[in-house]
Amino acid sequence: MSEQETTFELHPQLAQDSLYLTDWPLSQVRVVDDNQYPWFILVPRYNGISEIIDLSEQDQQQLWHESAFLSYWLQAEYRPNKLNVAALGNEVPQLHMHHIARFKDDVAWPAPVWSAAAPRQALSETEVLRLRDIFKQLSL
């Protein structure tokens, strides 16, 4: 990581919608504060980056490695019907990758979670602590 990492600033919307879990070599790992979906976000710790192709080739490979690692963990932990992985950024320009475990009986299925009529329901403090403990122990 460069000097830019030391001055990394998380977009305010990401800070409002998600909770910090840990840092991996490239990305900050966060969980969206909504108990309706297992929804995690990787945020590469660079300012001013909005697209994956804005990263160096080495950092692109690291992001894919972290994404695959998180995806395998999601499959093992939650056994979803489908994983949704996307770097959209239509409203939040800071590069971030969503990893959402989807189930045929979730409130939004099969539509995108962003279009769900159900308001967010905060994660319990117990669940946040459980996730922080798990991610503290995961080694990439």
CSV table of C-alpha atoms in Angstrom, one decimal:
chain,number,residue,atom,x,y,z
A,1,MET,CA,0.0,0.0,0.0
A,2,SER,CA,1.1,3.5,-0.7
A,3,GLU,CA,1.1,6.7,1.4
A,4,GLN,CA,-2.5,7.2,0.2
A,5,GLU,CA,-3.6,4.3,2.5
A,6,THR,CA,-2.5,6.3,5.5
A,7,THR,CA,-5.0,9.0,4.6
A,8,PHE,CA,-7.8,6.7,3.4
A,9,GLU,CA,-11.2,8.2,3.9
A,10,LEU,CA,-14.3,6.1,3.7
A,11,HIS,CA,-17.3,7.6,1.8
A,12,PRO,CA,-19.8,8.9,4.4
A,13,GLN,CA,-22.6,6.7,2.9
A,14,LEU,CA,-20.6,3.6,3.3
A,15,ALA,CA,-19.7,4.6,6.8
A,16,GLN,CA,-23.4,5.2,7.6
A,17,ASP,CA,-24.7,1.9,6.0
A,18,SER,CA,-22.0,-0.5,7.2
A,19,LEU,CA,-19.9,-1.5,10.1
A,20,TYR,CA,-16.1,-2.1,10.1
A,21,LEU,CA,-14.9,-5.7,10.6
A,22,THR,CA,-11.2,-5.8,9.7
A,23,ASP,CA,-8.6,-4.8,7.2
A,24,TRP,CA,-7.2,-7.2,4.6
A,25,PRO,CA,-4.1,-6.4,2.6
A,26,LEU,CA,-5.9,-4.2,0.1
A,27,SER,CA,-9.4,-3.7,1.4
A,28,GLN,CA,-11.4,-2.7,4.5
A,29,VAL,CA,-14.0,-5.4,5.2
A,30,ARG,CA,-17.4,-4.1,6.2
A,31,VAL,CA,-20.8,-5.6,6.9
A,32,VAL,CA,-24.0,-3.8,5.9
A,33,ASP,CA,-26.1,-3.1,9.0
A,34,ASP,CA,-29.1,-5.1,7.8
A,35,ASN,CA,-30.0,-8.4,9.3
A,36,GLN,CA,-32.2,-9.4,6.3
A,37,TYR,CA,-29.2,-10.4,4.2
A,38,PRO,CA,-25.6,-11.5,4.8
A,39,TRP,CA,-24.2,-8.5,3.0
A,40,PHE,CA,-20.5,-7.6,3.1
A,41,ILE,CA,-18.4,-4.9,1.3
A,42,LEU,CA,-14.8,-4.8,0.3
A,43,VAL,CA,-13.5,-1.2,0.1
A,44,PRO,CA,-9.9,-0.9,-1.4
A,45,ARG,CA,-8.1,1.6,0.8
A,46,TYR,CA,-7.4,4.2,-1.9
A,47,ASN,CA,-9.0,7.6,-2.2
A,48,GLY,CA,-10.2,8.8,-5.6
A,49,ILE,CA,-10.7,5.3,-7.1
A,50,SER,CA,-14.1,4.5,-8.6
A,51,GLU,CA,-13.4,1.6,-11.0
A,52,ILE,CA,-11.6,-1.7,-10.6
A,53,ILE,CA,-9.5,-0.8,-13.7
A,54,ASP,CA,-8.3,2.3,-11.8
A,55,LEU,CA,-6.3,0.0,-9.5
A,56,SER,CA,-2.8,-1.3,-10.5
A,57,GLU,CA,-2.8,-4.7,-12.0
A,58,GLN,CA,-1.3,-6.1,-8.8
A,59,ASP,CA,-4.1,-4.5,-6.7
A,60,GLN,CA,-6.7,-5.8,-9.2
A,61,GLN,CA,-5.4,-9.3,-8.6
A,62,GLN,CA,-5.4,-8.7,-4.8
A,63,LEU,CA,-9.0,-7.5,-4.9
A,64,TRP,CA,-10.1,-10.6,-6.9
A,65,HIS,CA,-8.3,-12.7,-4.4
A,66,GLU,CA,-10.0,-11.0,-1.4
A,67,SER,CA,-13.4,-11.2,-3.2
A,68,ALA,CA,-13.0,-15.0,-3.9
A,69,PHE,CA,-11.9,-15.5,-0.3
A,70,LEU,CA,-15.0,-13.7,1.0
A,71,SER,CA,-17.2,-15.5,-1.4
A,72,TYR,CA,-16.0,-18.9,-0.3
A,73,TRP,CA,-16.5,-17.9,3.3
A,74,LEU,CA,-20.1,-16.7,2.6
A,75,GLN,CA,-20.9,-20.0,0.9
A,76,ALA,CA,-19.5,-22.0,3.8
A,77,GLU,CA,-21.1,-19.8,6.5
A,78,TYR,CA,-24.5,-19.2,5.1
A,79,ARG,CA,-25.1,-21.8,2.3
A,80,PRO,CA,-27.0,-19.3,0.1
A,81,ASN,CA,-29.0,-20.1,-3.1
A,82,LYS,CA,-27.0,-17.4,-4.9
A,83,LEU,CA,-24.1,-15.0,-4.3
A,84,ASN,CA,-24.5,-11.5,-5.7
A,85,VAL,CA,-21.1,-9.9,-6.2
A,86,ALA,CA,-21.0,-6.4,-7.8
A,87,ALA,CA,-19.0,-3.2,-7.9
A,88,LEU,CA,-21.8,-0.8,-8.9
A,89,GLY,CA,-21.1,2.6,-7.4
A,90,ASN,CA,-24.0,4.4,-9.0
A,91,GLU,CA,-24.7,6.4,-5.9
A,92,VAL,CA,-21.4,6.0,-4.0
A,93,PRO,CA,-18.5,6.7,-6.3
A,94,GLN,CA,-15.8,5.2,-4.0
A,95,LEU,CA,-14.8,1.8,-5.3
A,96,HIS,CA,-16.4,-0.9,-3.2
A,97,MET,CA,-17.5,-4.5,-4.0
A,98,HIS,CA,-20.8,-5.8,-2.6
A,99,HIS,CA,-21.0,-9.5,-1.6
A,100,ILE,CA,-24.5,-10.5,-0.8
A,101,ALA,CA,-25.7,-14.0,0.1
A,102,ARG,CA,-29.2,-14.4,-1.4
A,103,PHE,CA,-31.9,-16.9,-0.5
A,104,LYS,CA,-35.1,-17.8,-2.3
A,105,ASP,CA,-37.0,-16.8,0.8
A,106,ASP,CA,-35.4,-13.4,1.5
A,107,VAL,CA,-37.6,-10.3,1.4
A,108,ALA,CA,-36.3,-9.1,-2.0
A,109,TRP,CA,-35.9,-12.4,-3.9
A,110,PRO,CA,-35.4,-12.5,-6.9
A,111,ALA,CA,-35.1,-8.7,-7.2
A,112,PRO,CA,-32.0,-6.7,-6.3
A,113,VAL,CA,-31.8,-5.9,-2.6
A,114,TRP,CA,-31.7,-2.2,-3.4
A,115,SER,CA,-35.3,-2.4,-4.6
A,116,ALA,CA,-36.7,-4.2,-1.6
A,117,ALA,CA,-39.7,-2.6,0.0
A,118,ALA,CA,-38.7,-3.7,3.5
A,119,PRO,CA,-36.7,-1.2,5.4
A,120,ARG,CA,-33.4,-2.2,6.8
A,121,GLN,CA,-33.3,-4.0,10.1
A,122,ALA,CA,-30.1,-3.4,12.2
A,123,LEU,CA,-27.8,-6.3,13.0
A,124,SER,CA,-27.8,-7.3,16.7
A,125,GLU,CA,-24.8,-6.3,18.7
A,126,THR,CA,-24.3,-10.0,19.3
A,127,GLU,CA,-24.0,-10.7,15.6
A,128,VAL,CA,-21.7,-7.8,15.0
A,129,LEU,CA,-19.4,-9.0,17.8
A,130,ARG,CA,-19.6,-12.6,16.3
A,131,LEU,CA,-18.6,-11.3,12.9
A,132,ARG,CA,-15.8,-9.2,14.2
A,133,ASP,CA,-14.4,-12.1,16.1
A,134,ILE,CA,-14.6,-14.4,13.0
A,135,PHE,CA,-12.9,-11.8,10.7
A,136,LYS,CA,-10.2,-11.1,13.3
A,137,GLN,CA,-9.3,-14.8,13.1
A,138,LEU,CA,-9.5,-15.2,9.3
A,139,SER,CA,-6.2,-15.1,7.6
A,140,LEU,CA,-5.9,-14.3,4.0
